[in-house]
CSV table of C-alpha atoms in Angstrom, one decimal:
chain,number,residue,atom,x,y,z
A,1,UNK,CA,36.4,-15.6,3.4
A,2,UNK,CA,34.6,-16.7,0.3
A,3,UNK,CA,31.5,-14.3,0.3
A,4,UNK,CA,34.1,-11.3,0.6
A,5,UNK,CA,35.6,-12.7,-2.6
A,6,UNK,CA,32.6,-13.1,-4.2
A,7,UNK,CA,31.7,-9.2,-3.5
A,8,UNK,CA,34.9,-7.7,-4.6
A,9,UNK,CA,35.1,-9.5,-7.7
A,10,UNK,CA,31.7,-8.6,-8.8
A,11,UNK,CA,32.3,-5.3,-7.4
A,12,UNK,CA,35.6,-5.4,-10.2
A,13,UNK,CA,33.5,-7.2,-13.0
A,14,UNK,CA,30.3,-3.9,-12.1
A,15,UNK,CA,33.1,-1.1,-11.4
A,16,UNK,CA,36.2,-2.1,-14.1
A,17,UNK,CA,34.0,-1.4,-17.3
A,18,UNK,CA,32.4,2.5,-15.9
A,19,UNK,CA,36.9,2.7,-14.5
A,20,UNK,CA,38.2,2.0,-18.1
A,21,UNK,CA,35.1,4.8,-19.8
A,22,UNK,CA,36.0,7.1,-17.3
A,23,UNK,CA,39.6,6.7,-18.5
A,24,UNK,CA,38.9,6.4,-21.4
A,25,UNK,CA,36.4,9.4,-21.3
A,26,UNK,CA,39.4,11.8,-19.8
A,27,UNK,CA,42.3,10.1,-21.8
A,28,UNK,CA,44.3,11.4,-25.0
A,29,UNK,CA,46.5,9.3,-27.3
A,30,UNK,CA,46.2,6.1,-25.2
A,31,UNK,CA,47.8,4.1,-28.4
A,32,UNK,CA,49.3,0.0,-27.7
A,33,UNK,CA,51.0,-0.8,-25.1
A,34,UNK,CA,50.5,1.3,-22.8
A,35,UNK,CA,48.4,0.6,-19.5
A,36,UNK,CA,47.0,3.9,-19.1
A,37,UNK,CA,46.9,7.5,-21.7
A,38,UNK,CA,49.7,9.5,-22.4
A,39,UNK,CA,47.8,12.0,-21.2
A,40,UNK,CA,44.7,13.2,-18.8
A,41,UNK,CA,42.2,16.3,-19.3
A,42,UNK,CA,38.7,17.8,-19.6
A,43,UNK,CA,39.0,18.5,-23.8
A,44,UNK,CA,36.5,16.0,-24.0
A,45,UNK,CA,34.1,16.5,-21.7
A,46,UNK,CA,34.2,19.9,-22.4
A,47,UNK,CA,33.3,19.1,-26.1
A,48,UNK,CA,30.1,18.8,-24.1
A,49,UNK,CA,29.3,21.6,-23.1
A,50,UNK,CA,29.4,23.6,-26.8
A,51,UNK,CA,26.8,25.1,-28.2
A,52,UNK,CA,27.1,22.6,-31.6
A,53,UNK,CA,28.0,19.0,-29.5
A,54,UNK,CA,26.3,16.2,-31.4
A,55,UNK,CA,26.2,14.9,-28.0
A,56,UNK,CA,24.4,17.5,-26.0
A,57,UNK,CA,21.5,17.7,-28.6
A,58,UNK,CA,21.4,14.1,-28.6
A,59,UNK,CA,21.2,13.5,-25.1
A,60,UNK,CA,18.8,16.4,-24.4
A,61,UNK,CA,16.6,14.6,-26.9
A,62,UNK,CA,17.3,11.5,-25.7
A,63,UNK,CA,15.7,13.1,-22.1
A,64,UNK,CA,12.7,14.2,-23.9
A,65,UNK,CA,12.0,11.4,-25.7
A,66,UNK,CA,12.4,8.4,-22.9
A,67,UNK,CA,10.4,11.8,-20.6
A,68,UNK,CA,7.7,11.6,-23.3
A,69,UNK,CA,7.3,8.0,-23.7
A,70,UNK,CA,7.9,7.3,-20.0
A,71,UNK,CA,5.2,9.3,-19.5
A,72,UNK,CA,1.9,9.0,-21.8
A,73,UNK,CA,3.0,5.0,-21.4
A,74,UNK,CA,2.8,5.1,-17.6
A,75,UNK,CA,-0.9,7.8,-17.8
A,76,UNK,CA,-2.0,5.5,-20.9
A,77,UNK,CA,-1.8,2.4,-19.2
A,78,UNK,CA,-2.7,2.5,-15.6
A,79,UNK,CA,-5.9,4.3,-17.4
A,80,UNK,CA,-5.6,1.1,-19.2
A,81,UNK,CA,-5.6,-1.6,-16.4
A,82,UNK,CA,-8.2,0.8,-14.3
A,83,UNK,CA,-10.5,0.2,-16.9
A,84,UNK,CA,-9.9,-3.3,-17.5
A,85,UNK,CA,-9.5,-5.2,-13.9
A,86,UNK,CA,-13.4,-5.0,-13.6
A,87,UNK,CA,-14.2,-6.6,-16.7
A,88,UNK,CA,-14.4,-10.5,-17.4
A,89,UNK,CA,-12.2,-10.3,-20.1
A,90,UNK,CA,-9.1,-9.5,-17.9
A,91,UNK,CA,-6.9,-12.1,-18.4
A,92,UNK,CA,-7.1,-12.3,-21.8
A,93,UNK,CA,-6.2,-8.4,-22.2
A,94,UNK,CA,-3.0,-9.4,-19.8
A,95,UNK,CA,-2.7,-12.5,-22.6
A,96,UNK,CA,-2.3,-10.0,-25.6
A,97,UNK,CA,-0.3,-7.3,-23.9
A,98,UNK,CA,2.5,-9.7,-23.5
A,99,UNK,CA,1.8,-9.8,-27.6
A,100,UNK,CA,5.1,-7.1,-28.5
A,101,UNK,CA,7.6,-9.2,-26.9
A,102,UNK,CA,7.1,-12.6,-28.7
A,103,UNK,CA,7.4,-10.8,-31.7
A,104,UNK,CA,10.8,-9.6,-32.7
A,105,UNK,CA,11.0,-6.1,-31.8
A,106,UNK,CA,12.9,-5.7,-35.3
A,107,UNK,CA,9.4,-6.8,-36.9
A,108,UNK,CA,7.1,-5.0,-34.8
A,109,UNK,CA,9.9,-2.0,-36.2
A,110,UNK,CA,9.4,-3.0,-40.2
A,111,UNK,CA,5.2,-3.3,-39.3
A,112,UNK,CA,5.0,0.2,-37.7
A,113,UNK,CA,7.0,2.0,-40.6
A,114,UNK,CA,4.9,1.1,-43.1
A,115,UNK,CA,2.1,2.9,-40.6
A,116,UNK,CA,4.5,5.6,-39.7
A,117,UNK,CA,5.0,5.8,-43.2
A,118,UNK,CA,1.7,6.4,-44.3
A,119,UNK,CA,0.8,8.4,-41.4
A,120,UNK,CA,3.5,11.1,-42.6
A,121,UNK,CA,4.9,10.0,-38.9
A,122,UNK,CA,9.0,8.7,-39.6
A,123,UNK,CA,12.0,10.8,-38.8
A,124,UNK,CA,10.1,13.3,-36.6
A,125,UNK,CA,9.9,12.8,-32.9
A,126,UNK,CA,6.4,11.8,-32.5
A,127,UNK,CA,6.7,9.0,-35.0
A,128,UNK,CA,10.0,7.6,-32.6
A,129,UNK,CA,7.7,8.1,-29.6
A,130,UNK,CA,4.2,6.9,-30.6
A,131,UNK,CA,7.0,3.5,-31.8
A,132,UNK,CA,8.2,3.1,-28.8
A,133,UNK,CA,5.2,3.5,-26.7
A,134,UNK,CA,4.1,0.3,-28.7
A,135,UNK,CA,6.6,-1.3,-26.4
A,136,UNK,CA,5.5,0.4,-23.1
A,137,UNK,CA,2.9,1.0,-23.0
A,138,UNK,CA,2.2,-3.1,-22.7
A,139,UNK,CA,4.8,-3.3,-20.7
A,140,UNK,CA,3.3,-1.0,-18.1
A,141,UNK,CA,0.1,-2.3,-18.7
A,142,UNK,CA,1.7,-5.8,-17.6
A,143,UNK,CA,2.5,-4.1,-14.6
A,144,UNK,CA,0.3,-2.4,-12.9
A,145,UNK,CA,-2.5,-4.7,-14.2
A,146,UNK,CA,-1.3,-6.1,-10.9
A,147,UNK,CA,-2.5,-2.8,-8.8
A,148,UNK,CA,-6.5,-3.1,-9.5
A,149,UNK,CA,-6.5,-5.3,-7.0
A,150,UNK,CA,-9.9,-6.3,-4.5
A,151,UNK,CA,-7.9,-5.0,-1.6
A,152,UNK,CA,-7.3,-1.4,-3.0
A,153,UNK,CA,-11.6,-1.7,-4.2
A,154,UNK,CA,-12.2,-2.8,-1.0
A,155,UNK,CA,-10.1,0.6,0.0
A,156,UNK,CA,-11.7,3.0,-2.5
A,157,UNK,CA,-15.2,1.9,-1.3
A,158,UNK,CA,-14.6,2.0,2.3
A,159,UNK,CA,-13.3,6.2,1.2
A,160,UNK,CA,-16.5,6.4,-0.4
A,161,UNK,CA,-18.6,5.4,2.3
A,162,UNK,CA,-17.0,7.7,4.6
A,163,UNK,CA,-18.0,10.6,2.2
A,164,UNK,CA,-14.6,11.5,-0.3
A,165,UNK,CA,-15.9,12.2,-3.6
A,166,UNK,CA,-14.1,10.4,-6.5
A,167,UNK,CA,-11.1,13.0,-6.8
A,168,UNK,CA,-10.6,13.3,-3.6
A,169,UNK,CA,-10.1,9.5,-3.2
A,170,UNK,CA,-7.9,9.1,-6.0
A,171,UNK,CA,-5.8,12.5,-4.2
A,172,UNK,CA,-5.3,11.2,-0.4
A,173,UNK,CA,-6.0,7.3,-1.1
A,174,UNK,CA,-5.4,5.4,-4.4
A,175,UNK,CA,-2.8,7.4,-6.4
A,176,UNK,CA,-0.7,7.6,-3.0
A,177,UNK,CA,-0.6,4.2,-3.4
A,178,UNK,CA,-0.3,3.3,-6.4
A,179,UNK,CA,2.7,6.1,-6.2
A,180,UNK,CA,5.4,3.0,-5.6
A,181,UNK,CA,4.4,0.9,-8.2
A,182,UNK,CA,3.7,4.7,-10.9
A,183,UNK,CA,7.0,5.6,-9.9
A,184,UNK,CA,8.7,1.9,-11.4
A,185,UNK,CA,6.5,1.5,-14.3
A,186,UNK,CA,8.9,5.0,-15.0
A,187,UNK,CA,10.8,4.2,-14.4
A,188,UNK,CA,11.3,0.8,-16.3
A,189,UNK,CA,9.2,2.2,-19.4
A,190,UNK,CA,12.3,5.6,-19.4
A,191,UNK,CA,14.9,3.1,-20.0
A,192,UNK,CA,13.5,0.8,-22.8
A,193,UNK,CA,13.2,4.2,-23.9
A,194,UNK,CA,16.4,5.1,-22.6
A,195,UNK,CA,18.5,2.0,-24.6
A,196,UNK,CA,16.3,1.5,-27.7
A,197,UNK,CA,18.2,1.8,-30.9
A,198,UNK,CA,16.9,-0.6,-33.7
A,199,UNK,CA,13.1,0.8,-33.4
A,200,UNK,CA,14.5,4.9,-33.2
A,201,UNK,CA,17.3,4.2,-35.8
A,202,UNK,CA,14.7,2.3,-37.9
A,203,UNK,CA,11.5,5.2,-37.1
A,204,UNK,CA,13.9,8.0,-37.1
A,205,UNK,CA,15.6,7.3,-40.3
A,206,UNK,CA,19.3,8.9,-39.5
A,207,UNK,CA,17.4,11.5,-38.2
A,208,UNK,CA,16.4,11.4,-35.1
A,209,UNK,CA,19.8,10.8,-32.6
A,210,UNK,CA,19.3,9.3,-30.0
A,211,UNK,CA,22.2,9.8,-27.5
A,212,UNK,CA,22.5,5.4,-28.0
A,213,UNK,CA,22.4,6.8,-32.0
A,214,UNK,CA,24.9,8.3,-31.2
A,215,UNK,CA,27.8,5.5,-29.4
A,216,UNK,CA,27.3,3.4,-32.2
A,217,UNK,CA,27.9,6.7,-34.8
A,218,UNK,CA,31.6,7.3,-32.4
A,219,UNK,CA,32.1,3.6,-32.4
A,220,UNK,CA,31.7,2.9,-36.0
A,221,UNK,CA,33.8,6.4,-36.6
A,222,UNK,CA,36.2,5.1,-34.3
A,223,UNK,CA,36.0,7.7,-32.3
A,224,UNK,CA,36.4,6.1,-28.5
A,225,UNK,CA,36.8,8.7,-26.2
A,226,UNK,CA,33.4,10.5,-27.1
A,227,UNK,CA,31.8,7.2,-27.6
A,228,UNK,CA,32.5,7.2,-24.0
A,229,UNK,CA,31.6,9.8,-23.2
A,230,UNK,CA,28.2,9.2,-24.2
A,231,UNK,CA,28.3,5.8,-22.8
A,232,UNK,CA,29.4,7.4,-19.5
A,233,UNK,CA,25.7,10.1,-20.2
A,234,UNK,CA,24.0,6.3,-21.3
A,235,UNK,CA,24.7,5.2,-17.4
A,236,UNK,CA,23.5,7.4,-15.4
A,237,UNK,CA,19.8,6.9,-15.5
A,238,UNK,CA,20.5,3.7,-14.5
A,239,UNK,CA,22.2,4.5,-11.6
A,240,UNK,CA,19.5,7.1,-11.2
A,241,UNK,CA,17.0,3.7,-11.0
A,242,UNK,CA,19.2,2.1,-8.5
A,243,UNK,CA,19.2,4.9,-6.0
A,244,UNK,CA,15.3,5.0,-6.6
A,245,UNK,CA,14.7,1.5,-6.8
A,246,UNK,CA,16.1,1.2,-3.1
A,247,UNK,CA,13.4,4.5,-2.1
A,248,UNK,CA,10.0,2.9,-3.7
A,249,UNK,CA,11.4,-0.6,-2.0
A,250,UNK,CA,11.3,1.1,1.9
A,251,UNK,CA,8.2,2.7,1.1
A,252,UNK,CA,6.9,-0.2,0.0
A,253,UNK,CA,7.4,-2.4,3.1
A,254,UNK,CA,5.7,0.7,5.3
A,255,UNK,CA,3.0,-0.2,3.2
A,256,UNK,CA,2.2,-3.8,2.7
A,257,UNK,CA,-0.2,-3.9,5.7
A,258,UNK,CA,-2.1,-7.2,4.0
B,1,UNK,CA,-33.4,8.6,11.5
B,2,UNK,CA,-35.2,5.9,9.7
B,3,UNK,CA,-33.7,3.1,7.2
B,4,UNK,CA,-36.5,0.8,5.1
B,5,UNK,CA,-35.5,-2.0,3.1
B,6,UNK,CA,-38.4,-2.5,1.0
B,7,UNK,CA,-38.9,-6.1,-1.3
B,8,UNK,CA,-34.6,-6.5,-1.8
B,9,UNK,CA,-34.1,-9.3,-4.2
B,10,UNK,CA,-30.7,-9.9,-6.3
B,11,UNK,CA,-29.0,-12.7,-7.9
B,12,UNK,CA,-25.4,-13.6,-9.1
B,13,UNK,CA,-25.2,-15.6,-12.7
B,14,UNK,CA,-29.0,-15.8,-12.0
B,15,UNK,CA,-28.2,-17.6,-8.3
B,16,UNK,CA,-30.4,-16.1,-6.1
B,17,UNK,CA,-28.7,-14.0,-3.1
B,18,UNK,CA,-31.8,-12.2,-1.5
B,19,UNK,CA,-35.1,-12.6,-1.8
B,20,UNK,CA,-38.0,-10.2,-0.8
B,21,UNK,CA,-36.0,-8.9,1.7
B,22,UNK,CA,-37.7,-6.0,4.0
B,23,UNK,CA,-36.2,-4.5,7.2
B,24,UNK,CA,-36.8,-0.9,8.8
B,25,UNK,CA,-33.2,0.7,11.5
B,26,UNK,CA,-35.0,3.0,14.2
B,27,UNK,CA,-33.1,6.0,15.4
B,28,UNK,CA,-29.9,4.4,17.6
B,29,UNK,CA,-31.1,1.0,17.2
B,30,UNK,CA,-28.6,-1.5,16.5
B,31,UNK,CA,-29.6,-5.2,15.0
B,32,UNK,CA,-27.9,-8.1,14.9
B,33,UNK,CA,-28.6,-10.0,11.6
B,34,UNK,CA,-26.9,-13.6,12.0
B,35,UNK,CA,-26.0,-15.7,9.4
B,36,UNK,CA,-23.5,-18.2,7.9
B,37,UNK,CA,-21.2,-17.7,5.9
B,38,UNK,CA,-22.8,-17.3,1.5
B,39,UNK,CA,-26.1,-16.8,3.8
B,40,UNK,CA,-26.2,-13.2,1.6
B,41,UNK,CA,-25.4,-11.3,4.6
B,42,UNK,CA,-22.4,-9.2,2.4
B,43,UNK,CA,-24.8,-8.3,-0.3
B,44,UNK,CA,-27.1,-6.6,1.9
B,45,UNK,CA,-25.0,-4.1,3.6
B,46,UNK,CA,-23.1,-4.3,0.2
B,47,UNK,CA,-26.8,-2.7,-1.8
B,48,UNK,CA,-27.7,-0.3,1.4
B,49,UNK,CA,-24.8,0.9,1.1
B,50,UNK,CA,-24.3,1.4,-2.6
B,51,UNK,CA,-21.6,-0.1,-3.4
B,52,UNK,CA,-23.7,-2.7,-5.2
B,53,UNK,CA,-27.2,-2.4,-6.9
B,54,UNK,CA,-30.2,-4.9,-6.2
B,55,UNK,CA,-32.2,-6.2,-9.1
B,56,UNK,CA,-35.2,-5.6,-7.9
B,57,UNK,CA,-36.7,-3.5,-4.3
B,58,UNK,CA,-35.9,-0.1,-2.9
B,59,UNK,CA,-33.8,1.5,-0.1
B,60,UNK,CA,-35.4,4.0,2.1
B,61,UNK,CA,-34.2,6.3,4.4
B,62,UNK,CA,-36.0,9.0,7.0
B,63,UNK,CA,-38.5,8.0,4.1
B,64,UNK,CA,-36.4,9.2,1.1
B,65,UNK,CA,-35.3,6.5,-1.6
B,66,UNK,CA,-31.7,6.4,-1.5
B,67,UNK,CA,-30.8,3.7,-4.4
B,68,UNK,CA,-29.4,6.0,-6.7
B,69,UNK,CA,-27.5,8.5,-5.0
B,70,UNK,CA,-24.1,8.6,-4.9
B,71,UNK,CA,-21.9,6.4,-2.7
B,72,UNK,CA,-20.2,9.4,-0.6
B,73,UNK,CA,-24.1,11.2,-0.3
B,74,UNK,CA,-25.6,8.6,1.6
B,75,UNK,CA,-24.2,9.5,5.3
B,76,UNK,CA,-23.9,5.5,5.2
B,77,UNK,CA,-20.2,3.8,6.5
B,78,UNK,CA,-19.8,0.2,5.8
B,79,UNK,CA,-16.3,-1.3,7.9
B,80,UNK,CA,-15.6,-4.2,6.6
B,81,UNK,CA,-14.3,-7.4,8.0
B,82,UNK,CA,-11.2,-6.4,7.5
B,83,UNK,CA,-9.9,-3.0,9.2
B,84,UNK,CA,-8.9,-1.4,5.9
B,85,UNK,CA,-7.0,1.2,7.3
B,86,UNK,CA,-5.0,3.6,4.4
B,87,UNK,CA,-1.6,1.9,5.2
B,88,UNK,CA,0.6,5.4,4.1
B,89,UNK,CA,-1.9,7.7,6.7
B,90,UNK,CA,-0.6,7.2,10.3
B,91,UNK,CA,-3.7,6.9,13.3
B,92,UNK,CA,-3.7,10.6,13.1
B,93,UNK,CA,-4.7,10.8,9.5
B,94,UNK,CA,-6.8,8.1,9.2
B,95,UNK,CA,-9.4,9.1,11.5
B,96,UNK,CA,-9.6,12.6,9.9
B,97,UNK,CA,-9.9,10.9,6.3
B,98,UNK,CA,-13.6,11.7,6.6
B,99,UNK,CA,-13.7,14.9,8.0
B,100,UNK,CA,-11.4,16.3,5.6
B,101,UNK,CA,-13.3,14.6,2.9
B,102,UNK,CA,-16.0,16.6,4.6
B,103,UNK,CA,-14.0,19.1,4.8
B,104,UNK,CA,-14.3,20.6,7.7
B,105,UNK,CA,-12.0,23.1,9.7
B,106,UNK,CA,-8.2,21.9,10.3
B,107,UNK,CA,-8.1,23.0,13.7
B,108,UNK,CA,-11.9,21.3,14.4
B,109,UNK,CA,-10.4,18.1,13.2
B,110,UNK,CA,-8.1,18.3,15.0
B,111,UNK,CA,-9.8,18.2,18.3
B,112,UNK,CA,-12.5,16.1,17.1
B,113,UNK,CA,-10.2,13.5,16.3
B,114,UNK,CA,-7.9,13.9,19.8
B,115,UNK,CA,-11.3,13.4,21.5
B,116,UNK,CA,-11.8,10.3,20.2
B,117,UNK,CA,-8.5,9.3,20.3
B,118,UNK,CA,-8.6,9.7,23.6
B,119,UNK,CA,-12.4,8.0,24.0
B,120,UNK,CA,-10.3,4.4,22.0
B,121,UNK,CA,-7.6,4.7,24.7
B,122,UNK,CA,-5.2,5.4,21.4
B,123,UNK,CA,-3.6,8.7,22.1
B,124,UNK,CA,0.1,7.7,22.3
B,125,UNK,CA,-0.2,6.0,19.2
B,126,UNK,CA,-1.5,9.3,16.3
B,127,UNK,CA,1.2,8.8,15.0
B,128,UNK,CA,2.0,5.3,14.7
B,129,UNK,CA,0.8,3.6,10.7
B,130,UNK,CA,-1.4,0.7,10.6
B,131,UNK,CA,1.5,-1.7,10.5
B,132,UNK,CA,3.4,-1.2,14.2
B,133,UNK,CA,-0.4,-1.7,15.0
B,134,UNK,CA,-1.9,-4.5,16.7
B,135,UNK,CA,-5.8,-6.2,15.5
B,136,UNK,CA,-7.3,-4.8,18.2
B,137,UNK,CA,-5.7,-1.6,17.7
B,138,UNK,CA,-7.1,-1.3,14.1
B,139,UNK,CA,-10.3,-2.3,14.4
B,140,UNK,CA,-10.1,0.9,17.2
B,141,UNK,CA,-9.1,3.0,14.6
B,142,UNK,CA,-11.6,1.3,12.2
B,143,UNK,CA,-14.4,2.4,14.2
B,144,UNK,CA,-13.0,5.8,15.7
B,145,UNK,CA,-12.9,6.8,11.6
B,146,UNK,CA,-16.1,5.7,11.2
B,147,UNK,CA,-18.0,7.2,13.5
B,148,UNK,CA,-16.3,10.5,14.4
B,149,UNK,CA,-17.5,12.1,11.1
B,150,UNK,CA,-21.5,10.7,12.7
B,151,UNK,CA,-22.7,9.0,10.0
B,152,UNK,CA,-27.1,8.3,10.4
B,153,UNK,CA,-26.1,4.8,10.1
B,154,UNK,CA,-23.5,2.1,10.4
B,155,UNK,CA,-23.0,-1.1,8.8
B,156,UNK,CA,-20.5,-3.9,9.9
B,157,UNK,CA,-20.1,-6.4,8.7
B,158,UNK,CA,-18.1,-9.2,10.7
B,159,UNK,CA,-16.0,-6.5,12.3
B,160,UNK,CA,-14.7,-8.7,14.6
B,161,UNK,CA,-13.8,-12.0,13.1
B,162,UNK,CA,-10.6,-12.0,13.4
B,163,UNK,CA,-9.6,-11.0,16.8
B,164,UNK,CA,-8.9,-13.3,19.7
B,165,UNK,CA,-11.5,-14.4,22.1
B,166,UNK,CA,-10.1,-11.7,24.9
B,167,UNK,CA,-9.8,-8.3,21.8
B,168,UNK,CA,-13.4,-9.5,20.3
B,169,UNK,CA,-15.4,-9.5,24.1
B,170,UNK,CA,-13.4,-5.8,24.6
B,171,UNK,CA,-13.5,-4.7,21.3
B,172,UNK,CA,-17.9,-5.3,22.0
B,173,UNK,CA,-18.0,-3.5,25.1
B,174,UNK,CA,-16.3,-0.7,23.2
B,175,UNK,CA,-18.3,-0.8,20.0
B,176,UNK,CA,-21.7,-0.5,22.4
B,177,UNK,CA,-20.2,2.4,24.3
B,178,UNK,CA,-19.8,4.5,21.1
B,179,UNK,CA,-22.6,3.6,19.4
B,180,UNK,CA,-24.8,5.0,22.2
B,181,UNK,CA,-22.4,7.7,22.6
B,182,UNK,CA,-22.4,8.9,19.5
B,183,UNK,CA,-25.9,7.9,18.9
B,184,UNK,CA,-25.3,6.0,16.0
B,185,UNK,CA,-27.9,3.5,14.5
B,186,UNK,CA,-25.8,0.3,12.7
B,187,UNK,CA,-26.9,-3.1,11.5
B,188,UNK,CA,-24.5,-5.8,12.3
B,189,UNK,CA,-23.6,-8.4,10.2
B,190,UNK,CA,-22.0,-11.8,12.9
B,191,UNK,CA,-22.2,-15.4,12.5
B,192,UNK,CA,-21.5,-15.5,15.7
B,193,UNK,CA,-25.2,-16.2,17.8
B,194,UNK,CA,-23.8,-15.1,21.5
B,195,UNK,CA,-22.4,-11.8,19.8
B,196,UNK,CA,-25.4,-11.1,17.7
B,197,UNK,CA,-27.5,-11.1,21.4
B,198,UNK,CA,-25.0,-9.1,23.3
B,199,UNK,CA,-25.0,-6.5,20.9
B,200,UNK,CA,-28.2,-6.1,18.8
B,201,UNK,CA,-31.2,-4.5,20.3
B,202,UNK,CA,-33.2,-6.5,18.0
B,203,UNK,CA,-31.8,-9.9,16.1
B,204,UNK,CA,-32.8,-10.5,12.7
B,205,UNK,CA,-31.3,-14.0,11.1
B,206,UNK,CA,-30.5,-14.5,7.3
B,207,UNK,CA,-30.8,-17.7,5.6
B,208,UNK,CA,-30.3,-18.8,1.4
B,209,UNK,CA,-31.0,-15.0,1.3
B,210,UNK,CA,-34.2,-14.7,3.3
B,211,UNK,CA,-34.3,-12.5,6.3
B,212,UNK,CA,-36.4,-13.3,9.9
B,213,UNK,CA,-36.6,-9.6,12.1
B,214,UNK,CA,-38.0,-10.7,15.8
B,215,UNK,CA,-39.6,-8.5,17.2
B,216,UNK,CA,-37.4,-8.7,20.4
B,217,UNK,CA,-34.4,-10.8,22.0
B,218,UNK,CA,-37.3,-13.0,23.6
B,219,UNK,CA,-38.7,-14.2,20.2
B,220,UNK,CA,-35.6,-15.1,18.6
B,221,UNK,CA,-34.7,-17.2,22.1
B,222,UNK,CA,-37.8,-18.8,21.9
B,223,UNK,CA,-37.5,-19.9,17.9
B,224,UNK,CA,-36.5,-23.6,17.6
B,225,UNK,CA,-35.2,-22.5,14.1
B,226,UNK,CA,-33.0,-20.1,16.1
B,227,UNK,CA,-30.7,-22.1,16.8
B,228,UNK,CA,-30.4,-20.7,20.1
B,229,UNK,CA,-31.7,-24.2,22.1
B,230,UNK,CA,-28.8,-26.0,20.4
B,231,UNK,CA,-26.4,-23.5,21.8
B,232,UNK,CA,-28.3,-24.5,24.8
B,233,UNK,CA,-28.2,-28.0,24.9
B,234,UNK,CA,-24.7,-28.2,23.6
B,235,UNK,CA,-23.2,-26.8,27.1
B,236,UNK,CA,-25.9,-28.8,28.8
B,237,UNK,CA,-24.5,-31.4,28.0
B,238,UNK,CA,-20.9,-30.3,28.2
B,239,UNK,CA,-22.1,-29.7,31.7
B,240,UNK,CA,-23.0,-33.1,32.3
B,241,UNK,CA,-20.0,-34.2,30.4
B,242,UNK,CA,-17.8,-32.8,33.3
């Protein structure tokens, strides 16, 4: 009974804010002390699909930035973690990768801002991508370093002795084995980028309007209905991540034989 | 086929692991290499397979040096202590791996894999994943995966070490049957005296990086340093005690 009550309370706590956001996004004229908005319609949602919609532009830009950051970080982290896995300074490199998390992101942003200005990358798409990459790459490196164990090297060596070339071994053995952790790394980097506000604001100089920035702008403008839509769109990737996480966990249980 | 090792030496952090090792393995021959842990057995196999470079000496296959040959071009398969099956591939794909790497036609792969699955009595397990197999079954698949590509030399690094006594004996019999059937030469590394005598046509003993090859099993048994005498004495005492 207690377990059931706790479950119910937890589910309510998780779903209630989403429910309020849903009501706000479909609602119109929600004035105190009304419990619910006076009207429900799809007007605000339809704005999203209009050609000059700021939200849809922000959504597109956010997706592009986050995909670029996640792809670049995962790829580079995979290559670097492989190279460093055989180095005698491996542990030192991993400790070094924690540096961006010891520093405050704002401090890191200010430091990067100087270089972004010098390199003329401030207020640009690439400047923001690079700034976010500086946070995501070490994160990916830390995650992927755990993949390159002795067991993986033994499996790779075995595939070589069975006649596999480096490419064939990568295609048939290493990549499929790394896929779950690569997926995890990709989505985590995507989320870090997706929810980033400080760095994007600082490096983007207000010119790069991602969805997170839009949410804050709508709140500042007291446009709670558009802010609700933007917030719901922001929630979509974490939900997707939860769905994929389940799949990844299942696959890992099949693979873990040792 | 003839594998020859000439004056192979190897050190790790200035500690010698192999000292001027010489060895000759002939066609269809199985040499058991007997040695304790840390005697240099694994390093010896890894050098032959190309997974490690010796500090000095050379490795010849059919009178040609293979020292600078890539691992995947040596036609020497190394079987690790663990079965090391590819966890994401089923039994069929694990066995077919080497043939696929050699770009053998799909129909031929299918018939050859099916035939070897029958040999190792795992025909019903072809679609199972390694996680669903027992230790003995995993080792049988690992053998089949190595043998199916008909390597020039098979290197085995204590492959039965982790198995229970009964499975171990069955695996030894299966190994001998398959190795003769496919005409493969093998170096079989073990620390088990009985296993070495049962498997090898010839015995070699490695101790602190020094390898001694005996002409035949009789020479080995008669050698006081072989450890056979101690083993016999032990069992005699046990019998007397009973």
